[in-house]
CSV table of C-alpha atoms and ligand atoms in Angstrom, one decimal:
chain,number,residue,atom,x,y,z
A,76,MET,CA,-0.1,0.4,-0.1
A,77,SER,CA,1.2,3.5,-1.3
A,78,ARG,CA,2.5,5.6,2.2
A,79,GLY,CA,1.2,8.2,0.0
A,80,PHE,CA,2.9,11.6,-1.7
A,81,PRO,CA,2.7,14.4,1.4
A,82,LEU,CA,2.9,18.4,-0.4
A,83,PHE,CA,5.3,20.5,0.2
A,84,ARG,CA,4.1,23.7,-1.3
A,85,THR,CA,5.8,25.5,-3.1
A,86,THR,CA,6.3,29.4,-1.5
A,87,SER,CA,6.6,31.2,-5.5
A,88,PRO,CA,4.4,30.0,-8.0
A,89,VAL,CA,4.1,31.8,-10.7
A,90,ALA,CA,1.9,34.8,-10.9
A,91,GLU,CA,-2.0,33.8,-11.6
A,92,ALA,CA,-2.3,37.2,-14.3
A,93,GLU,CA,1.3,34.9,-16.0
A,94,ARG,CA,-0.6,31.5,-15.8
A,95,ALA,CA,-3.9,32.4,-17.3
A,96,ALA,CA,-1.4,33.4,-20.3
A,97,ILE,CA,-0.2,30.7,-20.6
A,98,LEU,CA,-3.2,28.5,-20.1
A,99,GLY,CA,-4.2,30.3,-23.1
A,100,ALA,CA,-2.3,29.2,-25.5
A,101,PRO,CA,-0.1,26.3,-24.0
A,102,GLY,CA,1.0,24.8,-27.6
A,103,PHE,CA,2.7,21.6,-25.9
A,104,GLY,CA,5.4,20.6,-23.7
A,105,ARG,CA,6.5,23.6,-22.9
A,106,PHE,CA,5.7,25.4,-19.9
A,107,PHE,CA,5.0,23.8,-16.9
A,108,THR,CA,3.0,24.1,-13.2
A,109,ASP,CA,4.1,24.8,-10.0
A,110,HIS,CA,5.0,21.0,-8.9
A,111,MET,CA,6.2,18.4,-9.5
A,112,ALA,CA,6.0,14.7,-7.9
A,113,THR,CA,9.2,12.4,-5.9
A,114,ALA,CA,10.1,9.8,-4.6
A,115,THR,CA,13.6,7.5,-4.2
A,116,TRP,CA,14.9,4.5,-4.9
A,117,THR,CA,17.2,1.7,-3.4
A,118,PRO,CA,18.3,-2.0,-3.1
A,119,ALA,CA,18.0,-1.3,0.4
A,120,ASP,CA,15.4,0.8,1.0
A,121,GLY,CA,13.0,0.4,-1.7
A,122,TRP,CA,11.0,3.0,-3.0
A,123,HIS,CA,10.8,6.5,-0.5
A,124,ASP,CA,11.0,9.6,0.5
A,125,ARG,CA,8.0,10.6,-1.6
A,126,LYS,CA,6.9,13.4,-1.9
A,127,VAL,CA,4.8,16.5,-4.3
A,128,GLY,CA,7.4,19.3,-3.9
A,129,PRO,CA,8.2,22.7,-5.6
A,130,LEU,CA,9.3,22.1,-9.4
A,131,GLU,CA,12.4,22.1,-9.8
A,132,PRO,CA,15.5,20.9,-11.2
A,133,PHE,CA,17.6,18.1,-10.8
A,134,SER,CA,21.2,17.9,-9.7
A,135,MET,CA,23.3,15.0,-11.0
A,136,HIS,CA,26.4,13.8,-10.9
A,137,PRO,CA,28.0,13.7,-14.4
A,138,SER,CA,28.6,9.8,-14.5
A,139,ALA,CA,24.7,9.6,-13.4
A,140,ALA,CA,23.8,6.7,-15.1
A,141,VAL,CA,20.3,7.4,-17.8
A,142,LEU,CA,23.6,10.0,-19.0
A,143,HIS,CA,25.4,7.4,-20.6
A,144,TYR,CA,23.2,3.9,-21.2
A,145,ALA,CA,19.8,5.4,-21.3
A,146,GLN,CA,18.4,3.2,-18.7
A,147,GLU,CA,15.6,5.2,-18.1
A,148,ILE,CA,11.5,5.2,-19.0
A,149,PHE,CA,8.6,7.4,-19.4
A,150,GLU,CA,4.3,7.7,-19.3
A,151,GLY,CA,2.0,9.5,-21.0
A,152,LEU,CA,-1.5,10.6,-19.5
A,153,LYS,CA,-4.4,14.3,-19.4
A,154,ALA,CA,-6.3,15.6,-17.3
A,155,TYR,CA,-9.6,16.6,-18.7
A,156,ARG,CA,-11.4,19.7,-16.8
A,157,HIS,CA,-15.4,18.9,-17.0
A,158,ALA,CA,-17.8,21.7,-17.4
A,159,ASP,CA,-18.7,21.5,-13.8
A,160,GLY,CA,-14.9,22.3,-13.1
A,161,THR,CA,-14.1,19.2,-11.9
A,162,VAL,CA,-11.4,17.7,-13.0
A,163,TRP,CA,-10.2,14.1,-14.4
A,164,LEU,CA,-8.3,11.5,-15.3
A,165,PHE,CA,-8.4,8.9,-18.2
A,166,ARG,CA,-7.6,5.2,-17.6
A,167,PRO,CA,-4.3,6.0,-15.7
A,168,GLU,CA,-4.4,2.2,-14.3
A,169,VAL,CA,-4.0,1.4,-17.7
A,170,ASN,CA,-0.7,3.7,-17.9
A,171,ALA,CA,0.6,2.4,-14.3
A,172,ARG,CA,-0.3,-1.5,-15.7
A,173,ARG,CA,3.0,-0.3,-18.8
A,174,PHE,CA,4.5,1.7,-16.4
A,175,ALA,CA,5.4,-1.5,-14.6
A,176,ARG,CA,6.0,-3.3,-17.4
A,177,SER,CA,8.1,-0.5,-19.3
A,178,ALA,CA,10.6,-1.1,-15.9
A,179,ARG,CA,10.8,-4.6,-16.6
A,180,ARG,CA,11.7,-4.4,-19.7
A,181,LEU,CA,14.6,-1.4,-18.7
A,182,ALA,CA,15.7,-3.3,-15.8
A,183,LEU,CA,13.8,-0.6,-13.2
A,184,PRO,CA,12.6,-1.3,-10.0
A,185,GLU,CA,8.4,-1.8,-10.8
A,186,LEU,CA,6.9,1.3,-9.3
A,187,PRO,CA,4.0,0.3,-7.3
A,188,GLU,CA,0.7,0.9,-9.4
A,189,GLU,CA,-1.1,2.0,-5.7
A,190,ASP,CA,2.0,4.3,-5.7
A,191,PHE,CA,2.0,5.3,-9.7
A,192,LEU,CA,-2.4,6.3,-8.9
A,193,THR,CA,-1.5,8.5,-6.4
A,194,SER,CA,1.6,11.2,-6.9
A,195,VAL,CA,-0.5,11.3,-10.1
A,196,GLU,CA,-3.9,13.0,-8.4
A,197,GLU,CA,-1.4,14.7,-5.9
A,198,LEU,CA,0.5,16.6,-8.0
A,199,VAL,CA,-2.6,16.9,-10.7
A,200,ARG,CA,-5.1,18.0,-7.7
A,201,ALA,CA,-1.7,20.5,-6.2
A,202,ASP,CA,-1.8,22.4,-9.4
A,203,ALA,CA,-5.5,21.7,-10.3
A,204,PRO,CA,-5.2,25.6,-11.3
A,205,TRP,CA,-2.8,24.6,-14.0
A,206,VAL,CA,-5.9,21.9,-15.6
A,207,PRO,CA,-7.1,24.6,-18.9
A,208,ASP,CA,-10.7,24.4,-19.6
A,209,SER,CA,-12.3,22.4,-22.7
A,210,ALA,CA,-12.0,24.2,-25.2
A,211,ASN,CA,-9.5,24.5,-28.0
A,212,GLU,CA,-9.3,20.5,-26.7
A,213,GLY,CA,-7.1,21.8,-23.5
A,214,SER,CA,-5.9,19.4,-20.8
A,215,LEU,CA,-2.9,19.1,-18.6
A,216,TYR,CA,-0.2,17.0,-20.1
A,217,VAL,CA,1.2,14.6,-17.2
A,218,ARG,CA,4.5,13.0,-17.0
A,219,PRO,CA,5.6,10.4,-15.4
A,220,PHE,CA,9.3,8.9,-15.6
A,221,MET,CA,11.6,7.1,-13.7
A,222,PHE,CA,15.7,7.2,-14.4
A,223,ALA,CA,18.9,5.4,-13.3
A,224,SER,CA,20.6,7.6,-11.2
A,225,GLU,CA,23.5,6.4,-9.5
A,226,VAL,CA,26.4,7.7,-10.1
A,227,PHE,CA,28.4,4.4,-11.3
A,228,LEU,CA,30.2,4.0,-15.0
A,229,GLY,CA,30.0,0.7,-14.6
A,230,VAL,CA,27.2,-1.4,-16.7
A,231,ARG,CA,24.5,-3.4,-15.1
A,232,PRO,CA,21.1,-2.3,-13.4
A,233,ALA,CA,21.3,1.1,-11.5
A,234,GLU,CA,21.7,0.7,-7.9
A,235,ARG,CA,19.5,4.6,-7.2
A,236,VAL,CA,16.3,5.4,-9.1
A,237,VAL,CA,14.2,8.4,-9.5
A,238,TYR,CA,10.7,8.6,-10.1
A,239,SER,CA,9.3,11.8,-10.6
A,240,VAL,CA,6.1,13.2,-12.1
A,241,ILE,CA,5.5,16.6,-14.1
A,242,ALA,CA,2.9,18.1,-15.9
A,243,SER,CA,1.6,20.7,-18.3
A,244,PRO,CA,-0.6,22.4,-20.2
A,245,ALA,CA,-1.6,21.3,-23.4
A,246,GLY,CA,-3.6,22.0,-26.3
A,247,PRO,CA,-3.2,20.3,-29.5
A,248,TYR,CA,0.1,18.3,-30.1
A,249,PHE,CA,-0.1,18.9,-34.1
A,250,ALA,CA,-0.8,22.2,-34.9
A,251,GLY,CA,-2.9,21.9,-37.3
A,252,GLY,CA,-3.5,18.2,-37.1
A,253,LEU,CA,-7.6,18.7,-38.0
A,254,SER,CA,-7.8,18.8,-41.2
A,255,GLY,CA,-5.1,15.5,-41.2
A,256,VAL,CA,-1.2,14.9,-41.6
A,257,THR,CA,0.7,12.9,-43.9
A,258,LEU,CA,3.0,10.5,-42.9
A,259,TRP,CA,7.3,9.5,-44.4
A,260,ILE,CA,7.3,5.8,-43.8
A,261,SER,CA,11.3,4.9,-43.6
A,262,SER,CA,12.5,2.8,-46.2
A,263,GLU,CA,15.8,3.7,-44.4
A,264,TYR,CA,14.9,3.2,-40.3
A,265,THR,CA,13.4,0.6,-38.1
A,266,ARG,CA,12.1,1.2,-34.5
A,267,SER,CA,12.1,-1.6,-33.5
A,268,GLY,CA,13.0,-5.4,-33.6
A,269,ARG,CA,12.3,-9.0,-31.9
A,270,GLY,CA,13.4,-9.2,-28.4
A,271,GLY,CA,14.1,-5.5,-28.8
A,272,THR,CA,12.6,-2.3,-26.5
A,273,GLY,CA,9.6,-1.7,-29.0
A,274,ALA,CA,7.0,-2.7,-27.2
A,275,ALA,CA,8.5,0.1,-23.9
A,276,LYS,CA,8.2,3.0,-23.6
A,277,CYS,CA,11.0,4.6,-22.7
A,278,GLY,CA,13.2,7.6,-23.9
A,279,GLY,CA,15.9,5.5,-26.1
A,280,ASN,CA,13.1,4.7,-28.7
A,281,TYR,CA,12.3,8.2,-29.0
A,282,ALA,CA,15.7,9.2,-29.6
A,283,ALA,CA,16.7,6.7,-31.8
A,284,SER,CA,13.5,8.2,-34.0
A,285,LEU,CA,14.4,11.5,-34.5
A,286,ALA,CA,16.7,10.4,-37.7
A,287,ALA,CA,13.9,9.4,-39.4
A,288,GLN,CA,11.4,12.2,-38.1
A,289,ILE,CA,14.4,14.3,-40.0
A,290,GLU,CA,13.8,12.2,-43.1
A,291,ALA,CA,9.6,13.1,-42.7
A,292,LYS,CA,10.0,16.3,-42.3
A,293,GLN,CA,13.1,17.3,-45.5
A,294,HIS,CA,10.5,15.2,-47.2
A,295,GLY,CA,7.6,17.7,-46.6
A,296,CYS,CA,6.1,15.1,-43.5
A,297,ASP,CA,4.2,15.9,-40.4
A,298,GLN,CA,5.8,12.1,-38.9
A,299,VAL,CA,7.5,9.4,-39.5
A,300,MET,CA,6.2,5.7,-39.9
A,301,PHE,CA,8.2,3.3,-39.3
A,302,LEU,CA,7.9,-0.5,-41.2
A,303,ASP,CA,9.0,-3.3,-39.0
A,304,ASP,CA,12.1,-4.6,-40.0
A,305,THR,CA,12.0,-7.5,-41.8
A,306,GLY,CA,13.6,-5.8,-44.7
A,307,GLY,CA,12.0,-5.1,-48.2
A,308,ASP,CA,8.0,-4.4,-48.2
A,309,GLY,CA,8.1,-4.4,-44.6
A,310,SER,CA,4.6,-4.7,-42.1
A,311,LEU,CA,3.3,-0.9,-40.9
A,312,GLU,CA,4.2,-0.9,-37.0
A,313,GLU,CA,3.8,2.7,-35.9
A,314,SER,CA,4.5,6.5,-35.9
A,315,GLY,CA,7.1,8.3,-33.6
A,316,THR,CA,4.8,8.5,-31.2
A,317,MET,CA,1.6,6.4,-32.5
A,318,ASN,CA,-0.1,3.7,-33.3
A,319,LEU,CA,-2.2,3.0,-36.2
A,320,CYS,CA,-5.6,2.3,-37.5
A,321,LEU,CA,-7.6,1.7,-40.8
A,322,VAL,CA,-11.1,1.6,-42.0
A,323,THR,CA,-11.6,-0.9,-44.2
A,324,SER,CA,-14.9,-1.0,-46.8
A,325,ALA,CA,-15.5,-4.0,-44.5
A,326,GLY,CA,-16.1,-3.0,-41.6
A,327,GLU,CA,-13.1,-3.1,-40.0
A,328,LEU,CA,-10.9,-1.5,-37.4
A,329,VAL,CA,-7.2,-2.6,-38.5
A,330,THR,CA,-4.3,-1.8,-36.8
A,331,PRO,CA,-1.2,-2.7,-36.0
A,332,GLN,CA,-0.9,-5.9,-33.6
A,333,LEU,CA,1.1,-6.0,-29.7
A,334,GLY,CA,4.3,-7.2,-29.9
A,335,THR,CA,6.7,-5.0,-31.1
A,336,ILE,CA,4.7,-2.0,-31.1
A,337,LEU,CA,3.5,0.6,-28.3
A,338,GLU,CA,0.2,-1.4,-26.8
A,339,GLY,CA,-1.0,2.6,-26.8
A,340,VAL,CA,-3.8,3.3,-24.5
A,341,THR,CA,-5.6,5.8,-26.8
A,342,ARG,CA,-4.6,3.0,-29.3
A,343,ASP,CA,-7.3,0.0,-27.0
A,344,THR,CA,-9.5,2.8,-26.1
A,345,ILE,CA,-10.1,2.3,-30.3
A,346,LEU,CA,-10.5,-0.9,-30.4
A,347,THR,CA,-13.0,-1.1,-27.2
A,348,LEU,CA,-15.1,2.1,-29.3
A,349,ALA,CA,-15.2,0.6,-32.6
A,350,THR,CA,-18.3,-1.3,-32.4
A,351,ASP,CA,-20.4,1.6,-31.5
A,352,PHE,CA,-19.6,2.7,-35.0
A,353,GLY,CA,-20.5,-0.4,-36.7
A,354,LEU,CA,-17.1,-1.5,-37.3
A,355,THR,CA,-15.0,-5.3,-36.2
A,356,PRO,CA,-11.9,-4.3,-34.6
A,357,VAL,CA,-9.1,-6.6,-35.8
A,358,GLU,CA,-5.5,-6.5,-35.0
A,359,ARG,CA,-3.1,-8.1,-36.9
A,360,SER,CA,-0.3,-7.3,-39.4
A,361,ILE,CA,-0.8,-5.1,-42.0
A,362,THR,CA,2.2,-4.6,-44.9
A,363,LEU,CA,2.6,-1.5,-47.2
A,364,ALA,CA,2.1,-3.3,-50.1
A,365,GLU,CA,-1.7,-3.5,-48.8
A,366,LEU,CA,-1.9,-0.2,-47.3
A,367,ARG,CA,-0.9,1.3,-51.1
A,368,ALA,CA,-3.3,-1.3,-52.7
A,369,GLY,CA,-5.6,-1.0,-50.7
A,370,ALA,CA,-5.6,3.2,-50.1
A,371,ALA,CA,-5.3,3.0,-54.8
A,372,ASP,CA,-8.6,0.4,-54.5
A,373,GLY,CA,-10.8,1.9,-52.4
A,374,THR,CA,-10.8,-0.5,-49.7
A,375,ILE,CA,-8.7,1.2,-47.1
A,376,THR,CA,-11.0,3.8,-46.7
A,377,GLU,CA,-9.7,6.6,-43.6
A,378,ALA,CA,-6.0,6.3,-41.4
A,379,PHE,CA,-5.8,7.5,-38.7
A,380,ALA,CA,-3.0,7.9,-35.4
A,381,ALA,CA,-3.9,6.9,-32.0
A,382,GLY,CA,-2.2,8.4,-28.9
A,383,THR,CA,-2.5,10.2,-25.5
A,384,ALA,CA,-1.2,13.3,-27.2
A,385,ALA,CA,-2.3,13.3,-30.7
A,386,VAL,CA,-5.3,12.6,-29.6
A,387,VAL,CA,-7.0,10.6,-32.8
A,388,THR,CA,-5.0,12.2,-35.9
A,389,PRO,CA,-6.6,11.9,-39.1
A,390,ILE,CA,-4.0,10.9,-41.7
A,391,VAL,CA,-4.8,11.7,-44.7
A,392,GLY,CA,-1.8,11.1,-47.2
A,393,PHE,CA,1.6,8.6,-47.2
A,394,LYS,CA,4.9,9.7,-48.7
A,395,GLY,CA,8.2,7.0,-49.0
A,396,GLU,CA,10.9,6.6,-51.5
A,397,GLY,CA,9.9,7.3,-54.9
A,398,TYR,CA,5.8,6.8,-54.6
A,399,GLU,CA,3.1,8.8,-52.5
A,400,PHE,CA,-0.6,8.6,-52.1
A,401,THR,CA,-3.8,9.8,-49.9
A,402,ILE,CA,-6.2,8.0,-48.5
A,403,GLY,CA,-10.1,8.5,-49.5
A,404,SER,CA,-10.2,12.1,-51.1
A,405,GLY,CA,-7.4,13.2,-49.3
A,406,ALA,CA,-9.8,14.6,-46.5
A,407,PRO,CA,-10.4,13.0,-42.7
A,408,GLY,CA,-12.4,10.1,-42.7
A,409,GLU,CA,-16.0,10.0,-41.4
A,410,GLN,CA,-15.5,7.4,-39.4
A,411,THR,CA,-12.0,9.1,-37.6
A,412,THR,CA,-14.4,12.1,-37.1
A,413,ALA,CA,-16.8,10.0,-35.5
A,414,LEU,CA,-14.8,7.8,-32.7
A,415,ARG,CA,-12.1,10.8,-32.2
A,416,GLU,CA,-15.5,13.1,-31.1
A,417,ARG,CA,-16.6,10.1,-28.7
A,418,VAL,CA,-13.0,9.9,-27.3
A,419,LEU,CA,-13.0,13.7,-26.4
A,420,ASP,CA,-16.4,13.8,-25.4
A,421,ILE,CA,-15.9,10.7,-22.6
A,422,GLN,CA,-12.9,12.4,-22.0
A,423,TYR,CA,-14.1,15.5,-20.8
A,424,GLY,CA,-17.4,14.8,-19.2
A,425,ARG,CA,-19.4,15.0,-22.2
A,426,ALA,CA,-20.9,11.9,-24.0
A,427,GLN,CA,-22.1,8.8,-21.1
A,428,ASP,CA,-18.9,6.7,-19.2
A,429,LYS,CA,-20.3,2.4,-20.4
A,430,HIS,CA,-16.3,2.0,-19.3
A,431,GLY,CA,-14.9,3.2,-16.5
A,432,TRP,CA,-12.4,4.5,-17.6
A,433,LEU,CA,-12.5,8.3,-15.6
A,434,ARG,CA,-11.2,8.8,-12.7
A,435,GLN,CA,-12.0,11.7,-10.8
A,436,VAL,CA,-9.2,14.0,-9.0
A,437,VAL,CA,-11.3,17.3,-8.0
B,871,COI,C1,2.2,10.5,-25.6
B,871,COI,O1,1.0,10.5,-26.0
B,871,COI,O2,1.6,10.4,-24.1
B,871,COI,C2,3.8,10.6,-26.5
B,871,COI,O3,4.4,9.4,-25.9
B,871,COI,C3,3.8,11.2,-27.3
B,871,COI,C4,5.0,12.2,-26.8
B,871,COI,C5,6.3,11.0,-26.9
B,871,COI,C6,4.7,13.1,-26.9
């Protein structure tokens, strides 16, 4: 059982007028709230020193293991303000369980689910005035993370680890994302292989995606789409920060199966909601050849990306080395738009929460 994360309130919070200006146009990941949660782990004491205190820099020895061997994991979830002013988290237990799986893969100590939930809730409560309202899709993006802080250059699991949670008011992840994004299908880079860290949410996966992201931008695309590592005409995996979903003319909602991809919370939410929209959820491998043929003959009618930050973002086209194509008419699809609205309506308390996904914090 968690011993709680007691609050030590900052004596120098951001002034109300400045906070209001930030909440008016937060962007994504640029501004941070007044507090942070922290806890420390050592083999002798387990998890200890749990607290929510003022947001402040970490002081780290230059040999801290994370700086050399990237022993680090993170999560992303959001707090939503409902019209009556209350604040809710969306499926935080699913993030807590994935955080534990990521920890196992990166040989980090598992944080009990109870500690994950308490730390997130206490931080959101302390910084509740930072939760934007639903106008312009505002939310408080919450970022739990864990890293190896031991002062040691040997390569082995660290014996001192820090867990922390910070929070950042957020608007839409993609400026103009509602009109749809175009993805670059990289034939140069892959993101994971069998037995690798593809299913873990670790910083290294995202570091490795950046060169591909540059490649995508150079080709005028918003994000990269990774294929698996089988070479040649591989199967679709996931985008730099989002899972991929396709809608077919046969009424299926198809998404790549788990294994080497991130088990996205929004991905799972979409699979669960699909039947409400007359769509049969299917998790299977989709080859690039199938995507290109389906886009050409109209059997793939819509594509979208799913993620906590990106919510449901329509994908209107793909480009790769020597080819490019649109999905449907090159505009966001009807089912995509409807699914997106449903997810947001549940998150903002405008639709019935039939699955019990919301957890009230304030
Ligand atoms: C999220 O949607 O929470 C993500 O992990 C994307 C993030 C890397 C910006």
